[in-house]
Each structure stands twice: as C-alpha cells, then as structure tokens.
Short mmCIF file of C-alpha atoms in Angstrom, two decimals:
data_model
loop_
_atom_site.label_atom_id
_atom_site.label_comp_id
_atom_site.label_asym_id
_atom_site.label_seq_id
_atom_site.Cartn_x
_atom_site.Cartn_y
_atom_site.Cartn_z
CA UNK A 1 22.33 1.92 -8.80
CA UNK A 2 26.05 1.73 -7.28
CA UNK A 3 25.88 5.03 -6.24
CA UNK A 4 22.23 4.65 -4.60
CA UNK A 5 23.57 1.08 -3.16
CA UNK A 6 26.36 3.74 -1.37
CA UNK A 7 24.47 6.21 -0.73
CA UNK A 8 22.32 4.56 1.45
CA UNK A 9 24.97 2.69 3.54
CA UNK A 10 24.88 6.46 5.52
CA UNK A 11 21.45 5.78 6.97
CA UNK A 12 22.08 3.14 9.03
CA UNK A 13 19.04 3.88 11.31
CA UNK A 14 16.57 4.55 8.58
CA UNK A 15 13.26 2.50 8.34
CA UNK A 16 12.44 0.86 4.75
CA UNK A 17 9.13 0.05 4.32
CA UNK A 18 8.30 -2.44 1.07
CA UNK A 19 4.79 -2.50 -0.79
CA UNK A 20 4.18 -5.06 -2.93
CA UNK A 21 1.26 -6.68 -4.42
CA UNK A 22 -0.82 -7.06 -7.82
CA UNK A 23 -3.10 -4.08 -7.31
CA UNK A 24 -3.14 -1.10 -4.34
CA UNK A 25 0.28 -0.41 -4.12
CA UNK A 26 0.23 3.52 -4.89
CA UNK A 27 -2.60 4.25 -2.58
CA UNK A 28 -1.34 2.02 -0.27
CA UNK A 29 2.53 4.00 -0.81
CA UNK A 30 0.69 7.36 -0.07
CA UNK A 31 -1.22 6.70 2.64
CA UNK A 32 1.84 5.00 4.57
CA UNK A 33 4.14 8.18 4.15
CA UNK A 34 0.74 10.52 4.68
CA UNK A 35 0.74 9.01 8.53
CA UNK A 36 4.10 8.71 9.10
CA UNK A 37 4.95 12.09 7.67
CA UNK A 38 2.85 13.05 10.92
CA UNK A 39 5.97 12.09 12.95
CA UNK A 40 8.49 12.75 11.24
CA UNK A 41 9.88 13.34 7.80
CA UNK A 42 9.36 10.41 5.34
CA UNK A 43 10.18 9.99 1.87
CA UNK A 44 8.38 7.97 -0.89
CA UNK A 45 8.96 6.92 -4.31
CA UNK A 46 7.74 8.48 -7.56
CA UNK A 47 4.37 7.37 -8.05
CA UNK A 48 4.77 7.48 -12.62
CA UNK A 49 8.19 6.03 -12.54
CA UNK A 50 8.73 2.33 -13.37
CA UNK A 51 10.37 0.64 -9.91
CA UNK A 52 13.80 -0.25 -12.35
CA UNK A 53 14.64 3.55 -11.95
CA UNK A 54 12.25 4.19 -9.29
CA UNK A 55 14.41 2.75 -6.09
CA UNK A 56 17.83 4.42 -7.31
CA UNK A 57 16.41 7.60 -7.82
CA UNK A 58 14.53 7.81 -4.57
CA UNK A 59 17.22 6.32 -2.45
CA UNK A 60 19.17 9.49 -3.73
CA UNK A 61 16.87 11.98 -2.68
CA UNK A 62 17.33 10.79 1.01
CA UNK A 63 18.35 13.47 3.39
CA UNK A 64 20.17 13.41 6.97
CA UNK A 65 16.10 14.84 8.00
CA UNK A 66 14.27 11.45 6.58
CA UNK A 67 13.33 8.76 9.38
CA UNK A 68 11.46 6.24 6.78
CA UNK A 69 11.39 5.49 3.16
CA UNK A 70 8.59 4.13 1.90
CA UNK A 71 9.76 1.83 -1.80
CA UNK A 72 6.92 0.44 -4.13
CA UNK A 73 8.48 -2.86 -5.33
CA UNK A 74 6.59 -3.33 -9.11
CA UNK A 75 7.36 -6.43 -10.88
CA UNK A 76 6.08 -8.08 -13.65
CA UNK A 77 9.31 -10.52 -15.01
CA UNK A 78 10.62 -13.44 -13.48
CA UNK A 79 13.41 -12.39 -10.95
CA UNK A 80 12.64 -8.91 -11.00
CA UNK A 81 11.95 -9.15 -7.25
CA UNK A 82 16.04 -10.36 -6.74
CA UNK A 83 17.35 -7.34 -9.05
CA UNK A 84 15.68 -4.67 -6.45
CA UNK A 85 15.94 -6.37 -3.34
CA UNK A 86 19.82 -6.84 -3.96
CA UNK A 87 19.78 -1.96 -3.72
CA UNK A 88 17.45 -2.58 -1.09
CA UNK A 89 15.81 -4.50 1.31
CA UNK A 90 12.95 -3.36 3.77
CA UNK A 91 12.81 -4.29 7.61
CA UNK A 92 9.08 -4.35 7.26
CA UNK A 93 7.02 -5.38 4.22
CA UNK A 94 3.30 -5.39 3.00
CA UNK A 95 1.14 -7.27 0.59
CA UNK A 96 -1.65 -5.35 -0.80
CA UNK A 97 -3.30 -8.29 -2.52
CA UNK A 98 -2.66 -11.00 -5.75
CA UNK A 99 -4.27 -11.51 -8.73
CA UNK A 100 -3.74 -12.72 -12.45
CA UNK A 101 -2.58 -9.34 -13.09
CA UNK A 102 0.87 -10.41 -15.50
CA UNK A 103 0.25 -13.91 -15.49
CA UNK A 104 1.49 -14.01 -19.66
CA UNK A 105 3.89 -16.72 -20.17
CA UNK A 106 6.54 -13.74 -21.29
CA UNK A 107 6.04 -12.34 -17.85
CA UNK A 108 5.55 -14.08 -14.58
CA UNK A 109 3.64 -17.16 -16.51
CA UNK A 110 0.68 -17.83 -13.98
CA UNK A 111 -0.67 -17.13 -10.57
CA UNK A 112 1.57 -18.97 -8.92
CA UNK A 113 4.04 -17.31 -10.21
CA UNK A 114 3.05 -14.34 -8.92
CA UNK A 115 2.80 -15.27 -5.79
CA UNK A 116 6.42 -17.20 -6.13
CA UNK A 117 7.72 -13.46 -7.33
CA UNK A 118 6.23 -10.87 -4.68
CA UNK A 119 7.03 -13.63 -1.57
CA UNK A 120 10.28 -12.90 -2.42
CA UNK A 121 9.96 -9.72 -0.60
CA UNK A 122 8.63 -11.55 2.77
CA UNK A 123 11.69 -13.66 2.27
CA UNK A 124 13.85 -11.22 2.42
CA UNK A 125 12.66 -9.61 5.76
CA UNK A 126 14.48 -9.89 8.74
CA UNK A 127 13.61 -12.09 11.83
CA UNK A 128 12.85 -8.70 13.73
CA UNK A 129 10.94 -7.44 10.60
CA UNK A 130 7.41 -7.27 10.13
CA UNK A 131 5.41 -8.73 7.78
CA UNK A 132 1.77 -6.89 7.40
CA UNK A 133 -0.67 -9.10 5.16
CA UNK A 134 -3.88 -8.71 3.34
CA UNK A 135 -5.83 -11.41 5.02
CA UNK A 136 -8.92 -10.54 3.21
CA UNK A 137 -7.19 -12.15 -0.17
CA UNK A 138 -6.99 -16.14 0.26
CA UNK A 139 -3.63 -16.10 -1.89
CA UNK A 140 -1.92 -13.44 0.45
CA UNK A 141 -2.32 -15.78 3.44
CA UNK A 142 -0.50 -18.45 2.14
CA UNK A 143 2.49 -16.07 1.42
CA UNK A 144 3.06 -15.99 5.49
CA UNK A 145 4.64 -19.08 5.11
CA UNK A 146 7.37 -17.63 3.11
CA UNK A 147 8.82 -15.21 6.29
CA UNK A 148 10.39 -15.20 9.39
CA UNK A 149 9.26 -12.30 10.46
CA UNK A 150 6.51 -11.42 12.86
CA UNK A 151 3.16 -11.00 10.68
CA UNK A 152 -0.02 -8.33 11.12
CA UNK A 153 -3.19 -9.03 9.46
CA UNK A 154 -5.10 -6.98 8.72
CA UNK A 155 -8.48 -6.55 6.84
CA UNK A 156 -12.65 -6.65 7.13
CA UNK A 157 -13.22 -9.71 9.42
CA UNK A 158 -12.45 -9.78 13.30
CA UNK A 159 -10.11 -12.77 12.72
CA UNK A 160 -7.39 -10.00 12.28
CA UNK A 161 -5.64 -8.21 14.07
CA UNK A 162 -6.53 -4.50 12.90
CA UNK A 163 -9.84 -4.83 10.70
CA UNK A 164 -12.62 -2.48 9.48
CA UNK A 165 -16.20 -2.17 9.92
CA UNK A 166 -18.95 -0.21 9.58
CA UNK A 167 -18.07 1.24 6.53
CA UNK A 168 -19.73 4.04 4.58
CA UNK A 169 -18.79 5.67 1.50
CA UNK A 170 -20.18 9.31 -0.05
CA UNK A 171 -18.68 11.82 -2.62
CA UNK A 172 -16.79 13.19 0.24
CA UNK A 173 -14.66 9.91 0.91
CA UNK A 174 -15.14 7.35 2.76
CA UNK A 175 -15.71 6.43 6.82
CA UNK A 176 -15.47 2.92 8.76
CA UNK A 177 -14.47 1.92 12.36
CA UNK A 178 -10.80 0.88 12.70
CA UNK A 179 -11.10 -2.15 15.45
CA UNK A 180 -7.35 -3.27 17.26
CA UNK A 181 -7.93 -5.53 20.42
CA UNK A 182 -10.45 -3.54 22.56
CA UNK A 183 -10.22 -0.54 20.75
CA UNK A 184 -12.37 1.53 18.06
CA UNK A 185 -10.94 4.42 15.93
CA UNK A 186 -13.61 6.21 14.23
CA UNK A 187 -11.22 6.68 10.33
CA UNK A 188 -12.46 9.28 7.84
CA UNK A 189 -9.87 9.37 4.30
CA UNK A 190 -10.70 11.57 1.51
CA UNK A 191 -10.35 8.36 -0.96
CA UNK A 192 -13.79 7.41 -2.57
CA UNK A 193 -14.45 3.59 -2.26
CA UNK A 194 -14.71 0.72 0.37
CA UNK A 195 -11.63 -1.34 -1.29
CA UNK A 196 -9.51 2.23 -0.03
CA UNK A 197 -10.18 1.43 3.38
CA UNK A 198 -7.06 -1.81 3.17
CA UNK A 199 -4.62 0.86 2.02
CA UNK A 200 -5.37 3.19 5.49
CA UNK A 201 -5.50 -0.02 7.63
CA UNK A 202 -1.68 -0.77 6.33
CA UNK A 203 -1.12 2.88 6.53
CA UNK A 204 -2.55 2.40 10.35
CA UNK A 205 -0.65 -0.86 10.76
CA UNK A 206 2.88 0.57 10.04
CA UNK A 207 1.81 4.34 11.69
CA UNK A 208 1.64 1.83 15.12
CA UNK A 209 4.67 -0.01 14.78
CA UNK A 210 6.34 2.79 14.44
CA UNK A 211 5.09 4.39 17.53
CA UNK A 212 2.54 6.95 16.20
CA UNK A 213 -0.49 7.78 18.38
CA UNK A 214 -4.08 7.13 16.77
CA UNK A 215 -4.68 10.48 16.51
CA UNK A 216 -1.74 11.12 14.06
CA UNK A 217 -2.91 8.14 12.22
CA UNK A 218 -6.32 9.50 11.90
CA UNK A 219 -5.10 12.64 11.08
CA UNK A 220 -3.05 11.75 8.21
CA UNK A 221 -5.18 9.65 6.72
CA UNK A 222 -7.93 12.70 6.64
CA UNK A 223 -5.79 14.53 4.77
CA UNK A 224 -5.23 11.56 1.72
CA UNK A 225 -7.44 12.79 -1.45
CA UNK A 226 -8.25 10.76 -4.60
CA UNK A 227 -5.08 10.62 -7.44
CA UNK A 228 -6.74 12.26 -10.93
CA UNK A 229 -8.31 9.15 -12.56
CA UNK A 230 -7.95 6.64 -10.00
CA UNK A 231 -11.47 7.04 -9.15
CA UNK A 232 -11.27 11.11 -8.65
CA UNK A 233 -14.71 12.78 -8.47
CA UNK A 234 -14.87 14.64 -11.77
CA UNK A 235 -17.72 17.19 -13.10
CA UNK A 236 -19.72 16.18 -16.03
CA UNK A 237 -21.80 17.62 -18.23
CA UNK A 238 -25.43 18.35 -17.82
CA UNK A 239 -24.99 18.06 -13.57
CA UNK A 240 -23.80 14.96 -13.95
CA UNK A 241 -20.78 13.38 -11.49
CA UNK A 242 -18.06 11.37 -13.26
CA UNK A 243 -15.95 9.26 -11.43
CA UNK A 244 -12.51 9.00 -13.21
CA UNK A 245 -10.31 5.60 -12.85
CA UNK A 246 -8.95 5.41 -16.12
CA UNK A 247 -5.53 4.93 -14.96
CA UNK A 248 -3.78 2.03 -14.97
CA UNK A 249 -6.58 0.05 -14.22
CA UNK A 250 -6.87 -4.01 -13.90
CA UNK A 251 -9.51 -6.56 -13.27
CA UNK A 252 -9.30 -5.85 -9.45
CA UNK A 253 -9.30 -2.14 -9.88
CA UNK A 254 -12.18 -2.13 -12.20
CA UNK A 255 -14.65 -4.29 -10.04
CA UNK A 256 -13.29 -1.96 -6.93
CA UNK A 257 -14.49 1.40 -9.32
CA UNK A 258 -18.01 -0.58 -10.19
CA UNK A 259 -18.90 -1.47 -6.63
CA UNK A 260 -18.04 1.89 -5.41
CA UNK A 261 -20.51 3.25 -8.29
CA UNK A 262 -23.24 0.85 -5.91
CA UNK A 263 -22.13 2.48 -2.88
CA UNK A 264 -22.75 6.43 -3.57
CA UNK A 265 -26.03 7.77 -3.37
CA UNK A 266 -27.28 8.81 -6.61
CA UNK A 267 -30.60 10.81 -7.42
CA UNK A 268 -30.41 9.24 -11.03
CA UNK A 269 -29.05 7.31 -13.25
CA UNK A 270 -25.41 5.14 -12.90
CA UNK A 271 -23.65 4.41 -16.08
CA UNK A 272 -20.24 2.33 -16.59
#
C-alpha cells in the first residue's frame, strides 16, 4: 500500500474513476474501461480480487501509456470506505445502486448504513469532480446530498439527464435508445438483460465527460459480452438454453436474472 500510495504520485494527470454501490459494480467496471479503452489506454482492477488488495495491486500495474484507471471500491465493514479512499481517491465517482446487501450488525448494521458507507466516496470527490448517480434507485438520490461535485443522472425516465428507452432484450444481448438532450443513440451491448443497460449508460456517462464521440461509446459497448455465470448464455441438455448467474449473486441480482428469463423469447418452457 506505501509503495502503491508512491507509485501513483507519478501520474499526476491520470483520471480515477470510482464505482461503488451494493450490486453492478463489475459490469459497470468493464463497461467503463471497454469505452474508454476506445480512446486511449485504460486500466481496471481485478474483477476476483477482494478491493483490500485489489487498489494496491492495480495502482502498480499503471504504466506511463494509461490515461484512466477505473477502481471498484467493495465494502462491506464499517470504515472500510476511509481505509481505501486514504491510497486513493477518484475525481469522478458512480453509484450503481443500494440495497440490504451486508446490512448484518457485524458488517455495515442496516441500510442506512450502507448508504452512510458508500457516500463516503461522493464525499470525497472534488468540487470539479463528477458525481454520476443511479436515479432510478430512490436511496441513490438522496446520496447527492453528500457531494460537492457536479452530479449526472442517469437512468430509464426522461427526468435524467442520459436515460434509456425502448429497450429490447434477445439471446444476442440487449438493444435500447440512449436519449441526452435532443439526441438519440441507437446502443446494442452483448450483455443479456434490461438491468445491463445502467452499467452502459455510466459507461456512456463517463465515455462523454471524457471527451469520447458517440460512436466510440457505441462501439465499445458492442464489444462487452456476458462474464461466465453472471447470466452467460450456456447450452443445456436436450436443446435446452441455460442462463448461468450463479456467481456472486444477491437479492438484486437474482430478481435482475428472473425478469430477464420474462424478457427472452422462448418456444417452451422457463424454469428457475
């Protein structure tokens, strides 16, 4: 961690980009870097390793080449937010969405909690930062009260300000219109399910702040593909299609995997 902490005082003009949140934070991790990397070169951390050794091992890997780094800040103890903002702090920072995910009274103890825990990270943006919420999640837009720094919302109702509609989901991935002001970007991502389509509109969110055209944005997030078992399209026996999210999942993640079952077109039978 010292040596990470020192290591990363020679990228002064690097852009840190935070994700934090109860659920979404790997997709939402990929997809970022997958647009930006259409610019220029990014870096990301592991998506298996625990955030503890996570941030000091990826802050190593940085290069003279990298232009962003894109951190997944996982917590689940009281204060755990403090320990890895102290190696690092991002200049723009996203909430993926709350929920009672590690609400045990030996962890963060209840919702609010939580929410007390991952603001940190809004907290700890500068004035010049950015702050891109979830507006679609009632809890998230209360945390915009805990920064300074300028905030994008984004989600599936016109009230934001980059929002998705028309959206359509097959075996293929999934499709929706990508509304900003006056315009409309038709999206396609090779992620299968609706709830997916939050993790490219951060993706899209940061890939604009940063100066990328839509067309790298769309093109990036074209190329993202399902994770094995977080709802990967599998081959089953007998012709059937399984769809894999075994990993890691939590309330949110599970009713995301069952409504996406509703969504695809099936000739027979659905079983959970």
């Amino acid at each position: 961690r010292k040596l990470a902490k020192f290591w990363l005082k020679f990228f002064p003009n690097l852009t840190i980009i935070g994700i934090t949140g109860s659920y979404g934070k790997t997709n939402t991790t990929r997809a970022i870097t997958q647009v930006l990397s259409e610019r220029f070169p990014t870096l990301q951390t592991d998506l298996n390793l625990d955030t503890v050794y996570n941030l000091p091992i990826t802050i190593l890997k940085l290069r003279p080449k990298h232009r962003a780094l894109v951190l997944e800040y996982g917590v689940d103890h009281k204060n755990e937010m403090d320990f890895h903002l102290s190696l690092v702090k991002p200049q723009i920072g996203v909430i993926t969405g709350i929920n009672p995910t590690h609400s045990d009274p030996e962890l963060l103890g209840s919702l609010e909690g939580i929410i007390e825990e991952k603001s940190k990270l809004l907290k700890a943006l500068p004035k010049e930062g950015w702050a891109i919420l979830n507006w679609d999640d009632e809890k998230v837009r209360k945390m915009k009260e805990a920064t300074k720094a300028k905030v994008i919302r984004y989600g599936t109702t016109p009230e934001c300000d980059y929002w998705a509609k028309d959206i359509r989901v097959d075996f293929s991935g999934t499709s929706f219109t990508l509304c900003h002001q006056k315009e409309k970007i038709k999206i396609k991502t090779g992620l299968v399910g609706r709830h997916f389509v939050l993790n490219c509109l951060a993706a899209a969110v940061v890939g604009r702040i940063k100066g990328l055209s839509w067309e790298e944005i769309k093109r990036g997030l074209t190329k993202l593909k399902p994770l094995t078992g977080r709802l990967s399209v599998e081959k089953g026996p007998r012709g059937s299609i399984l769809l894999d999210d075994h990993l890691r999942a939590n309330p949110a993640s599970t009713l995301a995997g069952l409504k996406t079952l509703v969504d695809l077109s099936a000739g027979g039978r659905r079983i959970a």
